[in-house]
Short mmCIF file of C-alpha atoms in Angstrom, two decimals:
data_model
loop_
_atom_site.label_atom_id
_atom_site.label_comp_id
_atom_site.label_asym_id
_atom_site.label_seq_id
_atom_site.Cartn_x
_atom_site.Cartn_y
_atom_site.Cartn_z
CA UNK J 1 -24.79 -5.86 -24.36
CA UNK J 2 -24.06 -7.37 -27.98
CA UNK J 3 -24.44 -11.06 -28.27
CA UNK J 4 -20.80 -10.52 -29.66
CA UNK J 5 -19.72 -8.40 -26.73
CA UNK J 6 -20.74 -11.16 -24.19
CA UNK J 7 -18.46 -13.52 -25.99
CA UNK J 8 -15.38 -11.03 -25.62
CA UNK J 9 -15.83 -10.83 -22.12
CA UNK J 10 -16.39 -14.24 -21.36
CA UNK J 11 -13.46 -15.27 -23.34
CA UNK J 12 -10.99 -12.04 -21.05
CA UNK J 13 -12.67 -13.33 -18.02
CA UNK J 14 -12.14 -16.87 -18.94
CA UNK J 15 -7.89 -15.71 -19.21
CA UNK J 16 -8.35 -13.66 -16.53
CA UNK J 17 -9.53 -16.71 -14.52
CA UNK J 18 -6.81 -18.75 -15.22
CA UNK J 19 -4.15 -16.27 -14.92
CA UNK J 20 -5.50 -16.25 -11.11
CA UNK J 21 -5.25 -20.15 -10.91
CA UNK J 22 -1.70 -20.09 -12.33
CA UNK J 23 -0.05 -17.72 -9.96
CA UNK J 24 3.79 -18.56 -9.83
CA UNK J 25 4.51 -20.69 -6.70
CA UNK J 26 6.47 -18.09 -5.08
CA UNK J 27 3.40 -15.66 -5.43
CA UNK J 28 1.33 -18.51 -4.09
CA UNK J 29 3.80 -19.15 -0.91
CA UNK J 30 3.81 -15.31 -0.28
CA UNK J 31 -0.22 -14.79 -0.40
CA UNK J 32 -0.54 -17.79 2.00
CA UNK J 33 1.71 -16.26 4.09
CA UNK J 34 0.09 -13.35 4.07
CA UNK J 35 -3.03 -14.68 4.92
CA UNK J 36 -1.67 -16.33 7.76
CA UNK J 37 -0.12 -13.28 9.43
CA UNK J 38 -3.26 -11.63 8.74
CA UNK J 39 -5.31 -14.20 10.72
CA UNK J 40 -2.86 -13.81 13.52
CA UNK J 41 -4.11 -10.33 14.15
CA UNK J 42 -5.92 -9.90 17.43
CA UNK J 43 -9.16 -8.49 16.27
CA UNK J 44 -10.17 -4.63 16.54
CA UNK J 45 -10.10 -4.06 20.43
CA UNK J 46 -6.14 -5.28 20.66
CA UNK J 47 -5.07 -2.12 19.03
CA UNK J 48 -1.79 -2.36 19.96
CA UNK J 49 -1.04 -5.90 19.72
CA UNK J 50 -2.53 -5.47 16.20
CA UNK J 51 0.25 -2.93 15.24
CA UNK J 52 3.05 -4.74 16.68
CA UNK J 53 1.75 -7.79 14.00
CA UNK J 54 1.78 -5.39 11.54
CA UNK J 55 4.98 -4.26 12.15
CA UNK J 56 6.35 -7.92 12.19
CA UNK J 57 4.25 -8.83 9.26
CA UNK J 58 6.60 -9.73 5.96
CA UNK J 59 6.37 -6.83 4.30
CA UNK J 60 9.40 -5.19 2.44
CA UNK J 61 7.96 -1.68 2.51
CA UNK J 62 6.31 -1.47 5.83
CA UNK J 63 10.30 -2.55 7.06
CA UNK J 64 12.01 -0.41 5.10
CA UNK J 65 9.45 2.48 6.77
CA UNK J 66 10.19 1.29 10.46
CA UNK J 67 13.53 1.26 9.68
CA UNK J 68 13.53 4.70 8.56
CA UNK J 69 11.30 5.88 11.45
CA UNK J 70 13.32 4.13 13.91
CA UNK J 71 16.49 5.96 13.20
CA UNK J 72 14.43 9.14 13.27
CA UNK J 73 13.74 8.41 16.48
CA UNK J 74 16.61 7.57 17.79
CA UNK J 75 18.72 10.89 16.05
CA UNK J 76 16.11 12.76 18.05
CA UNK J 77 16.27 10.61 21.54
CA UNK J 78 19.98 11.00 21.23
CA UNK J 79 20.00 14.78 20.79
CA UNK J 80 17.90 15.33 23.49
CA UNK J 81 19.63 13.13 25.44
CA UNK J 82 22.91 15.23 24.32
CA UNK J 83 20.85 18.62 25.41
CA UNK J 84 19.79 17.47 28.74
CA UNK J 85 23.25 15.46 29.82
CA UNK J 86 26.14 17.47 28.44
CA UNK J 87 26.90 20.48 30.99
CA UNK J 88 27.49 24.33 29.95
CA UNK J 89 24.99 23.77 26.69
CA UNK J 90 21.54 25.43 29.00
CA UNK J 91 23.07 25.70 32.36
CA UNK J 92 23.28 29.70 32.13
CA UNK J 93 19.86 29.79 31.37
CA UNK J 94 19.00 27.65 34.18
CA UNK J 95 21.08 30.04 36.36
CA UNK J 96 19.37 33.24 35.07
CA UNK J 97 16.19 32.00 35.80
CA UNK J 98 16.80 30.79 39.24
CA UNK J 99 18.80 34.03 40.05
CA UNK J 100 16.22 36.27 39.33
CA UNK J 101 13.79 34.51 40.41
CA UNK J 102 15.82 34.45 44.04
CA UNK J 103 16.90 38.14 43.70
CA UNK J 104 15.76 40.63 46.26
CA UNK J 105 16.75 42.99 43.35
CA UNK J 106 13.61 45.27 42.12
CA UNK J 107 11.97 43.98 38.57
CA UNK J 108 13.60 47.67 37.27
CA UNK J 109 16.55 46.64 37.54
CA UNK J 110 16.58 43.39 35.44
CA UNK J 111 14.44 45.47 33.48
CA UNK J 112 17.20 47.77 32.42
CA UNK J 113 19.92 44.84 32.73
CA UNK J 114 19.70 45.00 28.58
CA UNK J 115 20.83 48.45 28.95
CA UNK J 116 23.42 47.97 31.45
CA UNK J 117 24.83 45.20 29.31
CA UNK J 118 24.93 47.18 26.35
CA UNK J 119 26.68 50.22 27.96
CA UNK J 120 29.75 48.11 29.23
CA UNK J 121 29.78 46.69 25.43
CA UNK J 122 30.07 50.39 24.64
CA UNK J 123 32.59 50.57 26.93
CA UNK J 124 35.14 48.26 26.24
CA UNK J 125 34.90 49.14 22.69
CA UNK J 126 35.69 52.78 23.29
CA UNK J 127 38.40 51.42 25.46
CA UNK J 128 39.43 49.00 23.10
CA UNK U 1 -14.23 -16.70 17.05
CA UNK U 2 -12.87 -20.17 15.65
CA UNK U 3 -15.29 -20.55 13.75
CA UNK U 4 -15.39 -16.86 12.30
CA UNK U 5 -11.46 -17.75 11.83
CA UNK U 6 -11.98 -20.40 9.59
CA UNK U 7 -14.42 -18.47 7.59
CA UNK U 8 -12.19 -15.71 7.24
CA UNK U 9 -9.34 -17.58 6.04
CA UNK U 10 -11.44 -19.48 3.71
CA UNK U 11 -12.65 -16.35 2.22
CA UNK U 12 -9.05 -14.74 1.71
CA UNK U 13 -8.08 -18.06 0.25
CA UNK U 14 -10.80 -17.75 -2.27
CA UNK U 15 -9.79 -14.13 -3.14
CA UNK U 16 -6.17 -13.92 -2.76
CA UNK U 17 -4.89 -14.52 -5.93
CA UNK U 18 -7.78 -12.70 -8.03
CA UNK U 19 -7.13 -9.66 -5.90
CA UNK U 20 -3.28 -10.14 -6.33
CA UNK U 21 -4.10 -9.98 -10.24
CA UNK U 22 -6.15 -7.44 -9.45
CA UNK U 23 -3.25 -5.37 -7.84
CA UNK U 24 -0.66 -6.33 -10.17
CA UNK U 25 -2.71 -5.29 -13.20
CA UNK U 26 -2.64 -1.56 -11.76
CA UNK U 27 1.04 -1.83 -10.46
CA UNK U 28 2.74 -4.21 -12.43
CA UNK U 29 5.61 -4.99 -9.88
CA UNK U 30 5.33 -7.94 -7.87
CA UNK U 31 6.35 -6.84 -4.82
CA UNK U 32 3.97 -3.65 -4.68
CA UNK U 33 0.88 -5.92 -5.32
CA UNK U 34 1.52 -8.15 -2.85
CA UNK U 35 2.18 -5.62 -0.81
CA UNK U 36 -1.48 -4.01 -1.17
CA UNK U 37 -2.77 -7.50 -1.12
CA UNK U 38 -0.96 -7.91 2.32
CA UNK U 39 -2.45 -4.72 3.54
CA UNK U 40 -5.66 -5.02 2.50
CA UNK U 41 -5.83 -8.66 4.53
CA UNK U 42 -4.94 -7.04 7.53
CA UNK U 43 -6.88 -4.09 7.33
CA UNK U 44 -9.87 -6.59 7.16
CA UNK U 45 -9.43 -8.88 9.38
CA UNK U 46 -8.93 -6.38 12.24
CA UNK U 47 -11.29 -3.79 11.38
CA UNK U 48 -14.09 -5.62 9.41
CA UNK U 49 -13.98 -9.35 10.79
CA UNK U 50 -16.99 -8.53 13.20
CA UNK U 51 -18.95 -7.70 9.85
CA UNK U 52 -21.32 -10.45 8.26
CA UNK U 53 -19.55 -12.66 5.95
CA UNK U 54 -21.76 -11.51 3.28
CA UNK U 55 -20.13 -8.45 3.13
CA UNK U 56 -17.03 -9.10 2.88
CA UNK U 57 -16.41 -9.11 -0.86
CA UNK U 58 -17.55 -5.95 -1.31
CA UNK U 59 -15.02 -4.43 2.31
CA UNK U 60 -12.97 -6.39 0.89
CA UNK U 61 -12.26 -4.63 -2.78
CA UNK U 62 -12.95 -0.99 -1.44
CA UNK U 63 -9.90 -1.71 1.09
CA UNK U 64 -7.92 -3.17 -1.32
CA UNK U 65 -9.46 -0.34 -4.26
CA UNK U 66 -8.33 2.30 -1.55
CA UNK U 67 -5.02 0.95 -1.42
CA UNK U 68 -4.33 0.64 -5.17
CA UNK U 69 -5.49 4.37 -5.59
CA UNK U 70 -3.28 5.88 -2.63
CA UNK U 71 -0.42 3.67 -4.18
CA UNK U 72 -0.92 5.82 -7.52
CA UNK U 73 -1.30 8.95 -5.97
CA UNK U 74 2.38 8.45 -4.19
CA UNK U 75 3.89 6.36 -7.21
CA UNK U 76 2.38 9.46 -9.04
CA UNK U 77 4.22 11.85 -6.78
CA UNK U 78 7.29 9.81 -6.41
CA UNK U 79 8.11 9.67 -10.54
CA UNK U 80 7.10 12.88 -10.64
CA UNK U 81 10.24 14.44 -8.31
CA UNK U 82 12.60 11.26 -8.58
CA UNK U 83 11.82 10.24 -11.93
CA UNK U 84 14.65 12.12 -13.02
CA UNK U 85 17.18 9.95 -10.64
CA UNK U 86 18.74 7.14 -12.63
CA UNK U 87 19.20 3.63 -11.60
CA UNK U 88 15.59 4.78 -9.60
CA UNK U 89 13.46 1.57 -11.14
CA UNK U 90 16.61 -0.74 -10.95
CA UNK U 91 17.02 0.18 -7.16
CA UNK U 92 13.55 -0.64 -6.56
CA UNK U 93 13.52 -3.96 -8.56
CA UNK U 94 16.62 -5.03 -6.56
CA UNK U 95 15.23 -5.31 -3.42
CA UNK U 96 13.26 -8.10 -4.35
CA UNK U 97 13.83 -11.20 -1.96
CA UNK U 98 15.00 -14.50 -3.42
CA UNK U 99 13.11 -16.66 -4.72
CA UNK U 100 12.35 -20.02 -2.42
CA UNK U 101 14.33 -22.69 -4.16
CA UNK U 102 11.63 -25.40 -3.24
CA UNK U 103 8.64 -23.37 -4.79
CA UNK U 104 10.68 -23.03 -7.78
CA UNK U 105 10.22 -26.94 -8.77
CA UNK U 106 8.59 -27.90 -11.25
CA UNK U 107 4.98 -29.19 -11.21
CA UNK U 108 4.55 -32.32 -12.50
CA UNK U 109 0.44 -31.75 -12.44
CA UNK U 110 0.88 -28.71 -14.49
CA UNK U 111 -0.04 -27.72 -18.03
CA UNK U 112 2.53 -28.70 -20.47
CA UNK U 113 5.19 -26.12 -21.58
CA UNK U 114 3.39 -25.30 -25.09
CA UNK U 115 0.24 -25.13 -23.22
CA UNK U 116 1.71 -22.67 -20.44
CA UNK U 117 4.27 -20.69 -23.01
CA UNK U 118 0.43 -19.88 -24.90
CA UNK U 119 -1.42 -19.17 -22.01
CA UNK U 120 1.18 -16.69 -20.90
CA UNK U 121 1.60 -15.13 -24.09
CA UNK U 122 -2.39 -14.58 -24.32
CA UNK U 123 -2.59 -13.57 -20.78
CA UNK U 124 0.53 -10.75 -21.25
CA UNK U 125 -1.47 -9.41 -23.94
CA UNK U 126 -4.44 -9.09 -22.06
CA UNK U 127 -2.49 -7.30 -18.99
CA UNK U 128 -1.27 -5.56 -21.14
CA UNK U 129 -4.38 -3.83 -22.74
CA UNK U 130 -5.88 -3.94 -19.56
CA UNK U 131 -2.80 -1.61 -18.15
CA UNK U 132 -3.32 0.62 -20.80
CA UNK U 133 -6.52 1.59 -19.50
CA UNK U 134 -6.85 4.94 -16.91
CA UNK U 135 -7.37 3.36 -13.65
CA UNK U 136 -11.00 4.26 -12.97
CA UNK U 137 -11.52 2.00 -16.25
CA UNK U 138 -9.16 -0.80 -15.68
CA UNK U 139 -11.56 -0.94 -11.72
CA UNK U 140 -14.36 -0.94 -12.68
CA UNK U 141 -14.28 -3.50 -16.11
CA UNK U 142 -12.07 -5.65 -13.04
CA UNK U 143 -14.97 -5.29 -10.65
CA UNK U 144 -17.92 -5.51 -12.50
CA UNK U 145 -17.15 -7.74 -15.41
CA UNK U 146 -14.12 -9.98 -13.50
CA UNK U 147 -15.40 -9.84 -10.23
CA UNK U 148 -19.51 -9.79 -11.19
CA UNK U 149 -20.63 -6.97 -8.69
CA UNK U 150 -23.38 -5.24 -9.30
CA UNK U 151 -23.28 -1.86 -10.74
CA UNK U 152 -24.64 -0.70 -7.02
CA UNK U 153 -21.99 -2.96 -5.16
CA UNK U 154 -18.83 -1.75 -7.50
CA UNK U 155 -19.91 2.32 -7.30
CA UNK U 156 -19.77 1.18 -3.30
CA UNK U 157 -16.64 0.28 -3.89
CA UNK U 158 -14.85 2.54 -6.18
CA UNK U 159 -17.13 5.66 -4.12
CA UNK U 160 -18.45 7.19 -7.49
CA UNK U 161 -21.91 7.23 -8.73
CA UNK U 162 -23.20 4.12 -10.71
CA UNK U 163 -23.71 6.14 -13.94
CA UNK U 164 -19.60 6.72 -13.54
CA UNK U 165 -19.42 3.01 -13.34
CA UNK U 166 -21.37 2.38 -16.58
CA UNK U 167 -19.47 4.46 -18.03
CA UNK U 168 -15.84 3.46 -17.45
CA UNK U 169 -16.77 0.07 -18.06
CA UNK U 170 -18.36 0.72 -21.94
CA UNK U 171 -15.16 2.85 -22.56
CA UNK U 172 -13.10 0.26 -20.93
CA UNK U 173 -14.92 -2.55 -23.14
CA UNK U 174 -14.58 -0.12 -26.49
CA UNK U 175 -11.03 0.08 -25.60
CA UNK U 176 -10.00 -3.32 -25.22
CA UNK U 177 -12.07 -4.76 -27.88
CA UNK U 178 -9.86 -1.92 -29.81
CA UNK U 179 -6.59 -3.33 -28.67
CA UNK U 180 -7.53 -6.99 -29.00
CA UNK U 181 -9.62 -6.86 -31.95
CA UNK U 182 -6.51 -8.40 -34.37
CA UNK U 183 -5.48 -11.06 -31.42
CA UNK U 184 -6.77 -14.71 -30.98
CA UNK U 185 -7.70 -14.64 -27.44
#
């Protein structure tokens, strides 16, 4: 490096130096904070008590995330909650199962059931 | 454990606000560097504490490095299908919390207003030059020339070889001696 290279550099770091020092206050108050949370971490083993800081921590983005991932949830917890609770939505499936599976009937004849169903479809329309 | 406490906080203290210039130099929003900042605190205090305090620097800036080049990818991504949106930047800037009314005093130990209204001025320039750079550059001049690691220790940290380190910073250097030539620094 140039003798006159080494002065540029030392004169950018020198700026960059005090651009560091002179952080607003409000930057100042926020990296402190930061700090802090972070040393309220429980260290590596804790792995879920470190989340749950994490998820506390004072960070816009990582909120705006669990916000979005909470309602997630909760559209799906609700739906399957809808699913399992409200009655006629899976209940003839339930009922098919079980009936067959209490039949005496031979397999053939479930077998063909397909068949049988589509002939009285057949059926009715002529009819119709 | 207390005592590796302490040490840890007094090493973030020491680096907090270089590596929050550090992040706002490659995002230049606010929130978004303190943000990385944030993340790259936690990420070494529960993953890396154990480690000897010498390394720490270095686990440090590759964390924090990491962070600032995943943030590009997805800021990358994100302008690239929502750019067209308008009101996209404003919406972002608006979710900034307000400002603490007692940090916003003035302080009375402080450089006068000339003084600070110069420095500002000088240091704007210098961001932005520095932002102007590709983001491989802008690392490793930060790193190497800011930050004084070794040519070994910053290809560590930026994962490329040291000849790729060399060689961003001389372009880096060229560049900025470019941009600044005509300005009193």
């Amino acid at each position: 490096m140039t003798l006159e290279q080494d002065k540029f550099i030392s004169k950018l770091k020198q700026q960059l130096d005090q651009s560091a020092e002179n952080v607003s206050p409000e930057v100042g108050r926020r990296l402190q904070q930061a700090r802090q949370q972070a040393l309220r971490i429980p260290r590596k083993r804790w792995f879920f008590a470190g989340l749950l800081s994490r998820i506390l921590a004072p960070n816009r983005k990582r909120r705006y995330r669990i916000a979005w991932a909470g309602s997630l949830a909760a559209v799906f917890v609700a739906a399957a909650i809808y699913i399992a609770l409200v009655p006629g939505l899976n209940d003839h499936l339930e009922v098919d199962a079980l009936e067959v599976l209490a039949a005496e009937d031979s397999l053939e004849f479930y077998d063909e059931l397909a068949f049988y169903e589509w002939l009285a479809k057949e059926n009715a329309q002529d009819a119709g | 454990m207390l005592d590796n406490a302490a040490a840890l906080d007094q090493f973030l203290q020491s680096i907090e606000r270089r590596a929050y210039r550090i992040a706002y130099i490659a995002t230049s929003n606010t929130e978004e560097a303190l943000d990385l900042v944030q993340d790259a605190m936690f990420k070494l205090v529960q993953k890396y504490s154990h480690k000897p305090e010498t390394e720490w620097p270095a686990l440090f800036y590759t964390i924090l490095n990491s962070r600032i080049y995943d943030w590009y990818r997805k800021s990358s991504v994100r302008n690239r299908w929502l750019g067209w949106l308008p009101g996209q930047r404003q919406a972002d800037d608006d979710n900034t919390q307000p400002a603490d009314p007692i940090s916003q005093c003035e302080d009375t130990r402080a450089a006068g207003p000339e003084q600070v209204i110069e420095q500002t001025a000088t240091m704007q320039t210098i961001e932005s030059a520095l932002q102007t750079l590709p983001l491989r550059q802008q690392q490793a001049f930060l790193l190497r020339m800011w930050e004084e690691f070794s040519v070994e220790e910053t290809a560590g940290i930026m994962g490329c070889s040291q000849g790729s380190v060399k060689t961003h910073c001389f372009r880096a250097i060229a560049r900025l001696r470019e941009l600044l030539e005509d300005k009193e620094l």
